[in-house]
mmCIF file of C-alpha atoms in Angstrom:
data_model
loop_
_atom_site.group_PDB
_atom_site.id
_atom_site.type_symbol
_atom_site.label_atom_id
_atom_site.label_comp_id
_atom_site.label_asym_id
_atom_site.label_seq_id
_atom_site.Cartn_x
_atom_site.Cartn_y
_atom_site.Cartn_z
ATOM 1 C CA MET A 18 -21.838 -16.517 19.067
ATOM 2 C CA GLY A 19 -24.526 -17.616 16.630
ATOM 3 C CA ALA A 20 -25.947 -14.085 16.370
ATOM 4 C CA PHE A 21 -22.536 -12.763 15.323
ATOM 5 C CA LEU A 22 -22.433 -15.186 12.418
ATOM 6 C CA SER A 23 -25.891 -14.267 11.139
ATOM 7 C CA THR A 24 -26.668 -12.764 7.763
ATOM 8 C CA GLU A 25 -26.885 -9.363 9.469
ATOM 9 C CA THR A 26 -23.095 -9.486 9.745
ATOM 10 C CA LEU A 27 -22.986 -9.311 5.942
ATOM 11 C CA PHE A 28 -24.649 -5.899 6.213
ATOM 12 C CA TRP A 29 -23.127 -4.345 9.331
ATOM 13 C CA LEU A 30 -19.499 -5.374 8.803
ATOM 14 C CA PRO A 31 -18.933 -3.491 5.514
ATOM 15 C CA LEU A 32 -21.148 -0.600 6.613
ATOM 16 C CA GLY A 33 -19.105 -0.222 9.791
ATOM 17 C CA THR A 34 -15.927 -0.369 7.724
ATOM 18 C CA ASP A 35 -17.255 2.321 5.389
ATOM 19 C CA LEU A 36 -18.239 4.537 8.327
ATOM 20 C CA MET A 37 -14.758 4.246 9.844
ATOM 21 C CA LEU A 38 -13.082 4.944 6.489
ATOM 22 C CA LEU A 39 -15.386 7.904 5.933
ATOM 23 C CA GLY A 40 -14.624 9.347 9.356
ATOM 24 C CA THR A 41 -10.899 9.060 8.784
ATOM 25 C CA THR A 42 -10.549 10.133 5.165
ATOM 26 C CA TYR A 43 -13.135 12.903 5.248
ATOM 27 C CA THR A 44 -11.565 14.403 8.353
ATOM 28 C CA LEU A 45 -8.093 14.269 6.832
ATOM 29 C CA CYS A 46 -9.254 15.858 3.580
ATOM 30 C CA LYS A 47 -11.252 18.561 5.341
ATOM 31 C CA LEU A 48 -8.538 19.475 7.847
ATOM 32 C CA ASN A 49 -5.487 19.232 5.589
ATOM 33 C CA GLY A 50 -6.868 20.447 2.270
ATOM 34 C CA VAL A 51 -5.917 20.107 -1.337
ATOM 35 C CA GLU A 52 -2.145 20.382 -0.891
ATOM 36 C CA TRP A 53 -2.073 17.439 1.516
ATOM 37 C CA PHE A 54 -4.287 15.417 -0.814
ATOM 38 C CA LEU A 55 -2.080 16.045 -3.850
ATOM 39 C CA ASN A 56 1.104 15.222 -1.941
ATOM 40 C CA THR A 57 -0.446 12.048 -0.541
ATOM 41 C CA ALA A 58 -1.692 11.018 -3.970
ATOM 42 C CA LYS A 59 1.802 11.547 -5.378
ATOM 43 C CA GLN A 60 3.330 9.371 -2.636
ATOM 44 C CA HIS A 61 0.915 6.547 -3.436
ATOM 45 C CA SER A 62 1.186 6.816 -7.195
ATOM 46 C CA SER A 63 3.256 4.661 -9.496
ATOM 47 C CA GLU A 64 7.046 4.719 -9.367
ATOM 48 C CA GLU A 65 7.181 6.677 -12.622
ATOM 49 C CA SER A 66 4.950 9.413 -11.179
ATOM 50 C CA LYS A 67 7.000 9.558 -7.981
ATOM 51 C CA LYS A 68 10.125 10.340 -9.989
ATOM 52 C CA SER A 69 8.566 13.410 -11.573
ATOM 53 C CA ASP A 70 9.265 16.655 -9.772
ATOM 54 C CA VAL A 71 5.774 18.090 -10.009
ATOM 55 C CA ASP A 72 5.391 20.935 -7.551
ATOM 56 C CA TYR A 73 1.825 21.997 -6.803
ATOM 57 C CA SER A 74 2.731 24.909 -4.535
ATOM 58 C CA LYS A 75 2.154 27.596 -7.198
ATOM 59 C CA GLU A 76 -1.265 26.221 -8.105
ATOM 60 C CA ILE A 77 -2.256 25.920 -4.460
ATOM 61 C CA ALA A 78 -1.046 29.421 -3.607
ATOM 62 C CA ASP A 79 -3.105 30.842 -6.477
ATOM 63 C CA LYS A 80 -6.626 30.716 -5.021
ATOM 64 C CA CYS A 81 -8.092 31.391 -8.488
ATOM 65 C CA HIS A 82 -6.497 28.271 -9.997
ATOM 66 C CA PRO A 83 -9.098 25.757 -11.273
ATOM 67 C CA ILE A 84 -7.707 23.071 -8.976
ATOM 68 C CA HIS A 85 -9.492 24.795 -6.085
ATOM 69 C CA ASP A 86 -12.809 24.596 -7.951
ATOM 70 C CA VAL A 87 -12.296 20.893 -8.561
ATOM 71 C CA TRP A 88 -11.317 20.380 -4.914
ATOM 72 C CA ASP A 89 -14.397 22.278 -3.718
ATOM 73 C CA LEU A 90 -16.656 20.231 -5.973
ATOM 74 C CA ALA A 91 -15.093 16.981 -4.755
ATOM 75 C CA MET A 92 -15.467 18.058 -1.121
ATOM 76 C CA ILE A 93 -19.116 19.011 -1.674
ATOM 77 C CA ALA A 94 -19.789 15.520 -3.033
ATOM 78 C CA TYR A 95 -17.781 13.957 -0.200
ATOM 79 C CA SER A 96 -19.664 16.073 2.346
ATOM 80 C CA ALA A 97 -22.957 14.799 0.950
ATOM 81 C CA TYR A 98 -21.702 11.222 1.257
ATOM 82 C CA GLY A 99 -20.466 12.100 4.746
ATOM 83 C CA CYS A 100 -23.987 13.110 5.727
ATOM 84 C CA LEU A 101 -25.918 10.418 3.880
ATOM 85 C CA LEU A 102 -23.934 7.345 4.927
ATOM 86 C CA PRO A 103 -24.267 7.916 8.702
ATOM 87 C CA TRP A 104 -27.923 8.831 8.184
ATOM 88 C CA ALA A 105 -28.464 5.605 6.220
ATOM 89 C CA ALA A 106 -26.774 3.614 8.994
ATOM 90 C CA PHE A 107 -29.025 5.257 11.591
ATOM 91 C CA VAL A 108 -32.171 4.612 9.547
ATOM 92 C CA CYS A 109 -31.137 1.004 8.869
ATOM 93 C CA TYR A 110 -30.485 0.468 12.562
ATOM 94 C CA ASN A 111 -33.978 1.678 13.440
ATOM 95 C CA HIS A 112 -35.820 0.165 10.445
ATOM 96 C CA SER A 113 -34.412 -3.222 9.563
ATOM 97 C CA SER A 114 -36.700 -3.514 6.530
ATOM 98 C CA LEU A 115 -34.581 -0.848 4.775
ATOM 99 C CA ARG A 116 -31.292 -2.742 5.107
ATOM 100 C CA THR A 117 -31.808 -4.706 1.917
ATOM 101 C CA SER A 118 -32.368 -1.603 -0.216
ATOM 102 C CA CYS A 119 -29.363 0.094 1.399
ATOM 103 C CA SER A 120 -27.319 -2.999 0.645
ATOM 104 C CA TRP A 121 -28.437 -2.909 -2.997
ATOM 105 C CA ALA A 122 -27.444 0.763 -3.160
ATOM 106 C CA MET A 123 -23.988 0.057 -1.730
ATOM 107 C CA THR A 124 -23.556 -2.918 -4.072
ATOM 108 C CA THR A 125 -24.404 -0.642 -6.996
ATOM 109 C CA LEU A 126 -21.875 1.913 -5.747
ATOM 110 C CA MET A 127 -19.190 -0.785 -5.604
ATOM 111 C CA LEU A 128 -20.048 -1.925 -9.135
ATOM 112 C CA HIS A 129 -19.719 1.662 -10.356
ATOM 113 C CA LYS A 130 -16.312 1.857 -8.720
ATOM 114 C CA LEU A 131 -15.323 -1.236 -10.692
ATOM 115 C CA MET A 132 -16.488 0.417 -13.914
ATOM 116 C CA SER A 133 -14.454 3.588 -13.401
ATOM 117 C CA GLU A 134 -11.828 4.350 -16.009
ATOM 118 C CA GLY A 135 -8.789 3.840 -13.789
ATOM 119 C CA ALA A 136 -10.110 0.896 -11.813
ATOM 120 C CA TRP A 137 -8.239 -1.876 -13.592
ATOM 121 C CA LYS A 138 -4.670 -0.592 -13.488
ATOM 122 C CA TRP A 139 -3.214 -3.829 -12.171
ATOM 123 C CA GLN A 140 0.369 -2.585 -12.297
ATOM 124 C CA ASP A 141 -0.455 -0.135 -9.488
ATOM 125 C CA ASN A 142 -0.462 -2.047 -6.172
ATOM 126 C CA GLU A 143 -2.790 0.396 -4.418
ATOM 127 C CA THR A 144 -5.361 0.251 -7.203
ATOM 128 C CA ARG A 145 -5.078 -3.528 -7.288
ATOM 129 C CA SER A 146 -5.730 -3.776 -3.539
ATOM 130 C CA LYS A 147 -8.781 -1.493 -3.843
ATOM 131 C CA ILE A 148 -10.223 -3.613 -6.639
ATOM 132 C CA LEU A 149 -9.554 -6.814 -4.734
ATOM 133 C CA SER A 150 -11.221 -5.412 -1.608
ATOM 134 C CA ILE A 151 -14.316 -4.626 -3.666
ATOM 135 C CA LEU A 152 -14.320 -8.036 -5.361
ATOM 136 C CA LEU A 153 -13.503 -10.137 -2.290
ATOM 137 C CA TYR A 154 -15.062 -8.107 0.546
ATOM 138 C CA TYR A 155 -17.670 -5.538 -0.445
ATOM 139 C CA LEU A 156 -19.494 -7.418 -3.217
ATOM 140 C CA PRO A 157 -19.769 -10.677 -1.255
ATOM 141 C CA THR A 158 -20.990 -8.874 1.887
ATOM 142 C CA TYR A 159 -23.245 -6.088 0.594
ATOM 143 C CA GLY A 160 -24.204 -8.055 -2.515
ATOM 144 C CA GLY A 161 -24.607 -11.316 -0.640
ATOM 145 C CA TYR A 162 -26.892 -9.683 1.920
ATOM 146 C CA ALA A 163 -28.962 -8.005 -0.811
ATOM 147 C CA VAL A 164 -29.322 -11.153 -2.918
ATOM 148 C CA TYR A 165 -30.095 -13.392 0.067
ATOM 149 C CA ASN A 166 -32.743 -11.093 1.513
ATOM 150 C CA THR A 167 -34.319 -10.323 -1.863
ATOM 151 C CA PHE A 168 -34.468 -13.796 -3.373
ATOM 152 C CA PHE A 169 -33.907 -16.468 -0.726
ATOM 153 C CA LYS A 170 -35.186 -15.253 2.634
ATOM 154 C CA GLY A 171 -38.528 -16.847 3.328
#
């Protein structure tokens, strides 16, 4: 039981969470495409946005519409993350000395998420829960592991 409560838990718990989220969301986006994403985003948007009758079917049917370029660019970036995160987990598993730098990188990523333009829309419950998960889960685990191993581990 003592090994489970070690500082290594601060690294592997959020990384495992991120790998599971990546596997789920990337698969859904890749299999279902831009139309599914836009409809899902509309369902999870604010009440005011839900009331609008925006129909994306024309834009999606038109393969030359810029929304497909944006979707392709987003999926390229997500594909890169989908390759790099599992690779980082594999490397960190085999080379424990790299866990601290990976944890610093993930902490930096979480801080950048907090600095995004739409991050602090507290009236939106979904956005609020994302921000709270970063503040109360990811920063204390990734950040705590990075700070402990960089400054306090003897």
